Tab-separated table of C-alpha atoms in Angstrom:
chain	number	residue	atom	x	y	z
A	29	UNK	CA	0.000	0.000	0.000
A	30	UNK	CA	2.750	2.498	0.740
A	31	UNK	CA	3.951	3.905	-2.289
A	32	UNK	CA	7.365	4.034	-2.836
A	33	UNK	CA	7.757	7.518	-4.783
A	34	UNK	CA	5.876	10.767	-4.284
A	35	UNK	CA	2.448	10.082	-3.393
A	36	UNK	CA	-0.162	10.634	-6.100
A	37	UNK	CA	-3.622	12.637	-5.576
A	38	UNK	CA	-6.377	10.573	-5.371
A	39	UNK	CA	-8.079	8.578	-7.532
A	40	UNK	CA	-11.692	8.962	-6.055
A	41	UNK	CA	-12.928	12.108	-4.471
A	42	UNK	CA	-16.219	12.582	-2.834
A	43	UNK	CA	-17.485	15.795	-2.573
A	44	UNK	CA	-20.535	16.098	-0.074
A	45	UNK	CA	-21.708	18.892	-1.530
A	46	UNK	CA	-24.671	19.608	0.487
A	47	UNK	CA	-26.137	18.499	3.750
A	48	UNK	CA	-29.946	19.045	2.872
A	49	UNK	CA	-32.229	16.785	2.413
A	50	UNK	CA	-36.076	16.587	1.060
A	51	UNK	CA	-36.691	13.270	2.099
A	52	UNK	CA	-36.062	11.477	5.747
A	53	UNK	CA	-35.505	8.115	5.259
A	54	UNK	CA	-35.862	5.690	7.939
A	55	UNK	CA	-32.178	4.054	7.860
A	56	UNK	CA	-30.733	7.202	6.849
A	57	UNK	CA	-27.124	7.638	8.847
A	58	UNK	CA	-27.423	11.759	8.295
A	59	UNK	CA	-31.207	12.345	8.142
A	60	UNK	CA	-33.245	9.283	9.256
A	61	UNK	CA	-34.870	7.901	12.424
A	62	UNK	CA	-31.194	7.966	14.525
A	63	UNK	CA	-29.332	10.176	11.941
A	64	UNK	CA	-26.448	12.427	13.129
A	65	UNK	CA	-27.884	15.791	11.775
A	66	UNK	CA	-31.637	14.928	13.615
A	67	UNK	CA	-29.213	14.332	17.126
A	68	UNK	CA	-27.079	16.970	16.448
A	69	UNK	CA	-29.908	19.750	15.739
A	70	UNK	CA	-27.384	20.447	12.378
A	71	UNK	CA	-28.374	23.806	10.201
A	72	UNK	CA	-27.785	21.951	6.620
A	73	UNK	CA	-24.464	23.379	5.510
A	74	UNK	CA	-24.048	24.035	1.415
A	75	UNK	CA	-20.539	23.760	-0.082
A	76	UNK	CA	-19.318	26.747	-1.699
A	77	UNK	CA	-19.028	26.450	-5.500
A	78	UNK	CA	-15.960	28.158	-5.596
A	79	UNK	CA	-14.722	25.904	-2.759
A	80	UNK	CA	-15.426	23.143	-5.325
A	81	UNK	CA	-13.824	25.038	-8.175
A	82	UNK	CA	-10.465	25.431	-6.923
A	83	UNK	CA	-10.074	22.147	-5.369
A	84	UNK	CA	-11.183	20.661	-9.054
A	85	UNK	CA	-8.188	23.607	-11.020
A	86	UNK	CA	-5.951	21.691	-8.301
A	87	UNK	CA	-6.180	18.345	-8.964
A	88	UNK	CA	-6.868	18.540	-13.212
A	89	UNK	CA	-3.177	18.154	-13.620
A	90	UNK	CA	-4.152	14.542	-11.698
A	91	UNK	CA	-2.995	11.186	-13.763
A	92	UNK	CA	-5.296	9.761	-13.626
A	93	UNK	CA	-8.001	11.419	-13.010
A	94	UNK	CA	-9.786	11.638	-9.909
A	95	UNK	CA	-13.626	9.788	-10.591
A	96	UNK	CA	-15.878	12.236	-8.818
A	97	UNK	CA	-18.975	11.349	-6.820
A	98	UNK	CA	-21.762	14.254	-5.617
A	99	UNK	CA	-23.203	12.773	-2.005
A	100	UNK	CA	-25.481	14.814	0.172
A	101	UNK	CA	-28.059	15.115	1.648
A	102	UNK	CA	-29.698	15.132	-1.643
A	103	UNK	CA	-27.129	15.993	-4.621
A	104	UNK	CA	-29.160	16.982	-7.671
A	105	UNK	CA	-30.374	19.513	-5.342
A	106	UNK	CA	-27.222	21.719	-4.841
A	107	UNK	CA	-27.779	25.117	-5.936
A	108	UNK	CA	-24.820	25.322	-8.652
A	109	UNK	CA	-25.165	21.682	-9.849
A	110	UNK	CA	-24.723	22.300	-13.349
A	111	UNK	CA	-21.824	24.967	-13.173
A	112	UNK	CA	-20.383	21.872	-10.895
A	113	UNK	CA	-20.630	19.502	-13.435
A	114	UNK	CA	-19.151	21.917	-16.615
A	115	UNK	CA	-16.117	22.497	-14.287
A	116	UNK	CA	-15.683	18.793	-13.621
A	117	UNK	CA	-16.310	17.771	-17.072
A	118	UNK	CA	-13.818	20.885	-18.675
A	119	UNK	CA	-11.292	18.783	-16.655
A	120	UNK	CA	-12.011	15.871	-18.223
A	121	UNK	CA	-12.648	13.969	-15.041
A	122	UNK	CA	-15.706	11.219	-14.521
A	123	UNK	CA	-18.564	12.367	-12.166
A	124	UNK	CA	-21.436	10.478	-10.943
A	125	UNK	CA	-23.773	10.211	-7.901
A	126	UNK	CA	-26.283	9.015	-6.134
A	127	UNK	CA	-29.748	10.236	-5.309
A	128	UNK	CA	-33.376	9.725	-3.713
A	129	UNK	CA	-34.026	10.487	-7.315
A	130	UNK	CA	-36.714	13.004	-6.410
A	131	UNK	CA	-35.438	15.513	-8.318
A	132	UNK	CA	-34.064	13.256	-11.667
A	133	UNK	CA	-36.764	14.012	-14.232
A	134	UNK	CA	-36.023	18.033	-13.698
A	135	UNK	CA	-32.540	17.881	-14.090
A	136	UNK	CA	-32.688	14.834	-16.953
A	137	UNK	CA	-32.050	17.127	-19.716
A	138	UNK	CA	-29.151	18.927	-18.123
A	139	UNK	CA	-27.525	15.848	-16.916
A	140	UNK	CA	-27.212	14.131	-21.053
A	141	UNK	CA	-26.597	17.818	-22.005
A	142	UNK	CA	-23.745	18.214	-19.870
A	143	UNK	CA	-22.264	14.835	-20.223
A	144	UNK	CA	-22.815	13.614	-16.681
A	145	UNK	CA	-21.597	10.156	-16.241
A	146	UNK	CA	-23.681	8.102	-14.010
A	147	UNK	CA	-26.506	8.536	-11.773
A	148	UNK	CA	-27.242	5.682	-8.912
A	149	UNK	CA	-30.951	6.193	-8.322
A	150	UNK	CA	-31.994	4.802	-4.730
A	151	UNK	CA	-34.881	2.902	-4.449
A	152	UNK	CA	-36.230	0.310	-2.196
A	153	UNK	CA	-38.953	-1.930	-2.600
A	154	UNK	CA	-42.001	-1.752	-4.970
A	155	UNK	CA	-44.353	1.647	-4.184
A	156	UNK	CA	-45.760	0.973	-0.529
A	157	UNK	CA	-42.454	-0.549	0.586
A	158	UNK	CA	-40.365	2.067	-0.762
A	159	UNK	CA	-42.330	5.157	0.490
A	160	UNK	CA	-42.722	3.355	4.152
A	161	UNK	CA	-38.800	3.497	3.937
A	162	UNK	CA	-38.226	6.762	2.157
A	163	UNK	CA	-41.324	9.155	2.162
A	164	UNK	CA	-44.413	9.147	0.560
A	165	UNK	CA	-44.833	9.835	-3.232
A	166	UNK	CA	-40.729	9.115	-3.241
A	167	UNK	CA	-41.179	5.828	-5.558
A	168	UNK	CA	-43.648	7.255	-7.939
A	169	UNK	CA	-41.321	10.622	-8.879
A	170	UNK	CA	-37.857	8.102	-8.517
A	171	UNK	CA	-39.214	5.897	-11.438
A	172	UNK	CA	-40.837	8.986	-13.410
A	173	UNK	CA	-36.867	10.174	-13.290
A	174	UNK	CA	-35.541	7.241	-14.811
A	175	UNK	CA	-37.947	7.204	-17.507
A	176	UNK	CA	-37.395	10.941	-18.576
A	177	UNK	CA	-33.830	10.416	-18.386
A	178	UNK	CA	-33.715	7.117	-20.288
A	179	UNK	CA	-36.096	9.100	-23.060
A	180	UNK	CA	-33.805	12.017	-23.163
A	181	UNK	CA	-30.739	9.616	-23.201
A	182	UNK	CA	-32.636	7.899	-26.378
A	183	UNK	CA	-33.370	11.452	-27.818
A	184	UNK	CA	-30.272	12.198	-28.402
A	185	UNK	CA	-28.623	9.330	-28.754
A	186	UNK	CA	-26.416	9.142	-25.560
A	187	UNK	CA	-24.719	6.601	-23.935
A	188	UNK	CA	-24.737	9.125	-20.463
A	189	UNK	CA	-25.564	8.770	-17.894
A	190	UNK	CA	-25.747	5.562	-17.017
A	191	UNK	CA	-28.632	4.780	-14.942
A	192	UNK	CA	-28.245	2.850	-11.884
A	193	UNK	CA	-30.621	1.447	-8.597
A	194	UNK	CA	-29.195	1.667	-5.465
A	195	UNK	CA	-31.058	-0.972	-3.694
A	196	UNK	CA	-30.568	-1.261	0.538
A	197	UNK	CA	-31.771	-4.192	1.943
A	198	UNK	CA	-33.788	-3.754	5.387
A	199	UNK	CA	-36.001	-6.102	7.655
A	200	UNK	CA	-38.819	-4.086	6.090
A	201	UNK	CA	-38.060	-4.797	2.380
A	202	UNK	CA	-36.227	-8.078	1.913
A	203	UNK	CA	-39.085	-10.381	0.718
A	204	UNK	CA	-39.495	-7.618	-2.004
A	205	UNK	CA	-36.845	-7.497	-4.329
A	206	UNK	CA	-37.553	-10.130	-7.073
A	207	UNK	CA	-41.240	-8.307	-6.920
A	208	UNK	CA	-39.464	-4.815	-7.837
A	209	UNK	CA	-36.848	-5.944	-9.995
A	210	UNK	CA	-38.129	-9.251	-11.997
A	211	UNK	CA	-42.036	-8.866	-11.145
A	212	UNK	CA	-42.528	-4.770	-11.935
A	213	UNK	CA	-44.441	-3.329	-14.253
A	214	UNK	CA	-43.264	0.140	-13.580
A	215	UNK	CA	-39.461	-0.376	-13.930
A	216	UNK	CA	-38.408	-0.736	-17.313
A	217	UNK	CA	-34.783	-3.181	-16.602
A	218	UNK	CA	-34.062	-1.793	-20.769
A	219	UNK	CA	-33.100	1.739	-19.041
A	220	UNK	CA	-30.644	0.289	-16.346
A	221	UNK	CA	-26.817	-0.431	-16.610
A	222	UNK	CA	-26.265	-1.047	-13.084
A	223	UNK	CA	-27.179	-2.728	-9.809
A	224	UNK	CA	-26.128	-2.210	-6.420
A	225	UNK	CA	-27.276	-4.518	-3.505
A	226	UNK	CA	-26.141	-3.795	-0.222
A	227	UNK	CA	-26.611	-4.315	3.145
A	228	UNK	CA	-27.179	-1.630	5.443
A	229	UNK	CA	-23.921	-0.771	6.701
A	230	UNK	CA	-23.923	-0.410	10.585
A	231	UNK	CA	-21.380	0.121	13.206
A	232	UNK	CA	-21.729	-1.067	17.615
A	233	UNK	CA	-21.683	1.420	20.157
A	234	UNK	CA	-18.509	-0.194	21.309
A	235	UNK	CA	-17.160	0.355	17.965
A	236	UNK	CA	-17.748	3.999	17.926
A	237	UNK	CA	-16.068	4.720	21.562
A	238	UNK	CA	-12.996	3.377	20.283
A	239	UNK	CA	-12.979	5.196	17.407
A	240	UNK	CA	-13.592	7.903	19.601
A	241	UNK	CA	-10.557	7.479	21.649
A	242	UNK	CA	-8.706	6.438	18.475
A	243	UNK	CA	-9.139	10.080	17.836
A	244	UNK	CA	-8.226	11.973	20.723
A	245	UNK	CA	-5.551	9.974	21.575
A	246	UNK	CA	-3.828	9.609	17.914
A	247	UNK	CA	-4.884	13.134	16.460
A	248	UNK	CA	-6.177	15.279	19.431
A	249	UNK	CA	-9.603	15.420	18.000
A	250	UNK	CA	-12.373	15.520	19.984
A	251	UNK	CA	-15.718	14.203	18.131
A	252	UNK	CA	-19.022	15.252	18.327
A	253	UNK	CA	-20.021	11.903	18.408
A	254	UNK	CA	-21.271	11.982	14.492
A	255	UNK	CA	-20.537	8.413	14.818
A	256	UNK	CA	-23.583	7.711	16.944
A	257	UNK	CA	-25.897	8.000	13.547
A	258	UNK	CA	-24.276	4.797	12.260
A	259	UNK	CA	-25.068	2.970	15.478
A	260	UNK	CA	-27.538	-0.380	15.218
A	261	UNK	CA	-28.250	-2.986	17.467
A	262	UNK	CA	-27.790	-6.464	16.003
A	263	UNK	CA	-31.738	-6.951	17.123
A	264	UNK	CA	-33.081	-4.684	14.919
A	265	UNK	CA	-31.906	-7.589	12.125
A	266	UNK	CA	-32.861	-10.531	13.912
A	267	UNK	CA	-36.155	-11.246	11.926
A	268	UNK	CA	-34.463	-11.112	8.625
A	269	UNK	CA	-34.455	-14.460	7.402
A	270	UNK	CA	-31.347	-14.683	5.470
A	271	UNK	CA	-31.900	-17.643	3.262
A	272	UNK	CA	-34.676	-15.671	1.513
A	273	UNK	CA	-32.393	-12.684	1.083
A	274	UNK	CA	-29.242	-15.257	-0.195
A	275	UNK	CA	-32.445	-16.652	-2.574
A	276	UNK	CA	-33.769	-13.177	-3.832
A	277	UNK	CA	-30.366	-11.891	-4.431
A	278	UNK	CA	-28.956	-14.551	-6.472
A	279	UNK	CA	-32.140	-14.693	-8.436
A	280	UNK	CA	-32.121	-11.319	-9.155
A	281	UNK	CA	-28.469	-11.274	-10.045
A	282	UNK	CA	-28.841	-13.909	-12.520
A	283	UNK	CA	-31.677	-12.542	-14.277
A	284	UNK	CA	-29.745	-9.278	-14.674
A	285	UNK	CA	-26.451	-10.856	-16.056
A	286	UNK	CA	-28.840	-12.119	-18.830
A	287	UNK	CA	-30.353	-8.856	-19.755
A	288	UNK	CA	-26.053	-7.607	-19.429
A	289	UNK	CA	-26.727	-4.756	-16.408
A	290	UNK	CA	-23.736	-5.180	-14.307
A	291	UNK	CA	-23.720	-5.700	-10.697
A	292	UNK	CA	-22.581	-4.912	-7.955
A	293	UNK	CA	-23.201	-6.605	-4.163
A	294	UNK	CA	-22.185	-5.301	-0.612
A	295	UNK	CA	-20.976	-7.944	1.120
A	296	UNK	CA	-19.447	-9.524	-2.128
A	297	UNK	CA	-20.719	-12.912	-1.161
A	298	UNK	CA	-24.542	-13.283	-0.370
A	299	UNK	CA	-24.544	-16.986	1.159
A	300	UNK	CA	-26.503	-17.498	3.988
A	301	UNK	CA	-23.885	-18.080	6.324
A	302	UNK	CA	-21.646	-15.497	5.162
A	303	UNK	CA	-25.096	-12.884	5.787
A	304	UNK	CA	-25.711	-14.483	9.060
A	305	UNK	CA	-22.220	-13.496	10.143
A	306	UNK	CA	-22.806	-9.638	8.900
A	307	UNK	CA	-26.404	-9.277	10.863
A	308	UNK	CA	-24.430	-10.284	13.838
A	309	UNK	CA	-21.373	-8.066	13.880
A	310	UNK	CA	-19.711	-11.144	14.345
A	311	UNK	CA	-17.117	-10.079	10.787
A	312	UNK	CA	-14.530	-11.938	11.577
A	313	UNK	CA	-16.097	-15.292	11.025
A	314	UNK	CA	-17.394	-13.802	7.383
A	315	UNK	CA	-16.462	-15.052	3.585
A	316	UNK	CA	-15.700	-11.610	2.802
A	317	UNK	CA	-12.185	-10.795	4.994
A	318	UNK	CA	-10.297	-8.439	4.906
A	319	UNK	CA	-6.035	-7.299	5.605
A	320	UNK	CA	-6.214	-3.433	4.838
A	321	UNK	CA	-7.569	-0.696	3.211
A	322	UNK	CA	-6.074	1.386	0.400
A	323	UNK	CA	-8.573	4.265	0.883
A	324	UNK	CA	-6.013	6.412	2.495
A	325	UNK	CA	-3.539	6.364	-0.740
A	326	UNK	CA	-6.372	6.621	-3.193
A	327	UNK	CA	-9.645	8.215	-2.087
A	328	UNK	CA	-10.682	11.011	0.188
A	329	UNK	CA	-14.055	13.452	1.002
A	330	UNK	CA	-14.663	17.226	1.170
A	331	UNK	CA	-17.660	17.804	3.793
A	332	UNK	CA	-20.006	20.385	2.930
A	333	UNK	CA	-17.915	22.471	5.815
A	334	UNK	CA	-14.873	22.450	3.620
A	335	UNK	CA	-13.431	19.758	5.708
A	336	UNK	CA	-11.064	17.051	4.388
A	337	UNK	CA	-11.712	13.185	5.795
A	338	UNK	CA	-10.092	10.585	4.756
A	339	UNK	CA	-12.348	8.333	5.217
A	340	UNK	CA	-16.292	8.348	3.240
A	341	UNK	CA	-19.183	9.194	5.878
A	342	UNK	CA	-17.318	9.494	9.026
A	343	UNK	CA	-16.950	13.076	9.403
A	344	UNK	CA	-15.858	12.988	12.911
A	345	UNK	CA	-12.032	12.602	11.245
A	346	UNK	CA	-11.089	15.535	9.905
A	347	UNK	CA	-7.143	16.405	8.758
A	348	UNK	CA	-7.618	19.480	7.192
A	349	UNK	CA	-9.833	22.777	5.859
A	350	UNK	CA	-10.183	23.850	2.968
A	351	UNK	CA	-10.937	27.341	3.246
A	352	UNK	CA	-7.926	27.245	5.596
A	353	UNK	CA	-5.124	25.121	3.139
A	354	UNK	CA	-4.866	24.213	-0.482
A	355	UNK	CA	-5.527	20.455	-0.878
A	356	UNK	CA	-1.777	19.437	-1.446
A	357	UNK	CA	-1.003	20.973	2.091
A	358	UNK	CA	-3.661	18.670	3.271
A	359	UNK	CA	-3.094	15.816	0.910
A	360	UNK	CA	0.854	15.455	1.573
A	361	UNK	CA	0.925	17.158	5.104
A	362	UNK	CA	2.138	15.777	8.286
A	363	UNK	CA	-1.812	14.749	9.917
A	364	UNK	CA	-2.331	12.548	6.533
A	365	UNK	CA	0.992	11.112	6.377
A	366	UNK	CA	0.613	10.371	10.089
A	367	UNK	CA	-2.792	8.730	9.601
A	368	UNK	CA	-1.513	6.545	6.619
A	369	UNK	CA	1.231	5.220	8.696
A	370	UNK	CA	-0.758	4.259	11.343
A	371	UNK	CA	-3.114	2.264	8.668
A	372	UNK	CA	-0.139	0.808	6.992
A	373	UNK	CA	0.893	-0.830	10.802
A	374	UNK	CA	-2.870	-1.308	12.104
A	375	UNK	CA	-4.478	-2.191	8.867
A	376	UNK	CA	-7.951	-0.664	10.266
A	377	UNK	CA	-9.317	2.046	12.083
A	378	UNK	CA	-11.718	0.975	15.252
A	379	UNK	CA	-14.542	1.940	13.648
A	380	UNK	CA	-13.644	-0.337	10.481
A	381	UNK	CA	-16.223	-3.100	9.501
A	382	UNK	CA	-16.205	-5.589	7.176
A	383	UNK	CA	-19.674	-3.860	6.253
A	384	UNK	CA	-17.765	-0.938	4.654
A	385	UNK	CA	-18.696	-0.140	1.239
A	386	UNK	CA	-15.230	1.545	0.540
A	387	UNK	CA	-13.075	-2.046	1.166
A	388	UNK	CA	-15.585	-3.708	-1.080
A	389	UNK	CA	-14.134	-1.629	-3.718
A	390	UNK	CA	-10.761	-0.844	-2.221
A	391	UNK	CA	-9.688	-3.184	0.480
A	392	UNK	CA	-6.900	-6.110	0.071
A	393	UNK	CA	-8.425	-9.162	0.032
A	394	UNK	CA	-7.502	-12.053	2.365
């Protein structure tokens, strides 16, 4: 993992543009039932544009280029989105991002006319299911966006964006998914390119106190406990019945390799046993292990505050300010170098779980 000359910028860079939200949905780390902005009383902070612009000048002499991904709150509902996306795109960098998809079929034509690369559209469970989890009339206006795009994408004959469905698997929706994706007259499979199935990703109280000391005792940082959003107890999972969510997954997995709409699944491996182990917190004894992360050499996030973190979501970690240093101070400086040689000995922070969509993508396989 250590590299052995100068250090490159990162390779993926997720820029949480904005902190507000239209929707409050119930699993929601930020803005559902347990969220860290609901417990922390949080104003919803925007991220300047030209913030965004300078930290995009700094890195277009990248090689490669960084692949940029809008999070919120809600994305498509940043005030400068499209000047966003020209600057990213005049740097000829990727972009994508998720969203509640709420606000798709209004931005559809600006996101083929601008190039935009990929948008991961979340959605739940057929109509009732979905708008118990997300809010009501959130289905109906998420699948009337990913018909206008796919029309405008067919329009004008482009390949952009890819659509995508962000599905997250609860104890509320689990017996649904071959309904909404094999069994559903209202989503059209011709418009997709891409599947993600995951797991809600969860963390233990015990988990989150370490992490917590991690912090003050490594970098002198003293949390405000944003962790706490990302809290579950292992009951709240104890009436999934994993068999039928091994079943529905490979099922719908299958049927989507046929139709050629990639995939991807968080854990990797949806056995029974291997999802039994995840519900439990008991990761260790998972398929899907683990020895290291690469995210600190290859990835990092910009909060809506302007704050650096090297690690996606947990914003308690912070190494640096933008409004305060140019991102190679940051980047290169002594609090990042000191973080990635802790990671190179340690492997893992204490808040690290083998739920964590960023090793599925970046970690080192055992």
């Amino acid at each position: 993992m250590c590299p052995v000359k100068k250090l490159r910028y990162p390779k993926s860079v997720i820029l949480h543009i904005t902190e507000a939200c239209n929707l409050r949905c119930k699993m929601c780390y930020f803005w559902g039932e347990s969220g860290a902005y609901i417990k922390h009383g949080n104003k919803p902070k925007v991220l300047d544009i030209d913030i965004l612009k300078g930290l995009i000048k700094e890195l277009a002499t990248s090689r490669p280029k960084p692949w940029y991904s809008l999070f919120g709150g809600e994305p498509l509902n940043y005030p400068d989105l499209e000047e966003l996306i020209l600057e990213i795109k005049a740097a000829k960098a990727v972009v994508d991002t998720p969203t509640n998809g709420t606000f798709l079929a209004d931005q559809a034509q600006m996101l083929v006319r601008t190039g935009f690369d990929q948008v991961r559209v979340s959605l739940d469970g057929t109509k009732d299911i979905n708008d118990y989890q997300r809010g009501k009339g959130s289905y109906e206006r998420a699948i009337n966006g990913i018909n206008e795009l796919h029309e405008e994408k067919q329009k004008l004959g482009s390949k952009t964006p890819r659509i995508a469905i962000l599905f997250t698997i609860t104890k509320n929706n689990y017996q649904s998914m071959e309904d909404f994706f094999l069994n559903n007259p209202d989503l059209n499979l011709e418009s997709l390119n891409h599947v993600e199935i995951e797991m809600q990703n969860f963390i233990t109280e015990e988990m989150g106190l370490k992490f917590e000391n991690f912090l003050n005792t490594e970098f002198e940082i003293y949390s405000e406990n944003k962790w706490n959003g990302f809290v579950r107890n292992t009951d709240n999972f104890k009436d999934i019945d994993v068999p039928v969510v091994s079943d529905q997954v490979n099922k719908v997995c299958e049927e989507l390799k046929k139709r050629n709409i990639t995939n991807f699944l968080q854990p990797p491996t949806y056995s029974p046993e291997n999802l039994s182990a995840y519900l439990k917190a008991d990761w260790q004894n998972m398929t899907d292990l683990y020895d290291g992360c690469s995210i600190p050499w290859i990835g990092t996030e910009i909060t809506a505050s302007g704050d650096v973190a090297p690690c996606h979501i947990y914003h308690d970690f912070v190494l640096g300010n933008l409004k305060e240093n140019s991102f190679d101070e940051i980047w290169y400086g002594e609090k990042y170098t000191k973080f990635r040689a802790y990671m190179e000995k340690n492997k893992f922070m204490p808040i690290c779980n083998i739920g964590c969509c960023n090793l599925y993508i970046a970690g080192n396989k055992k």
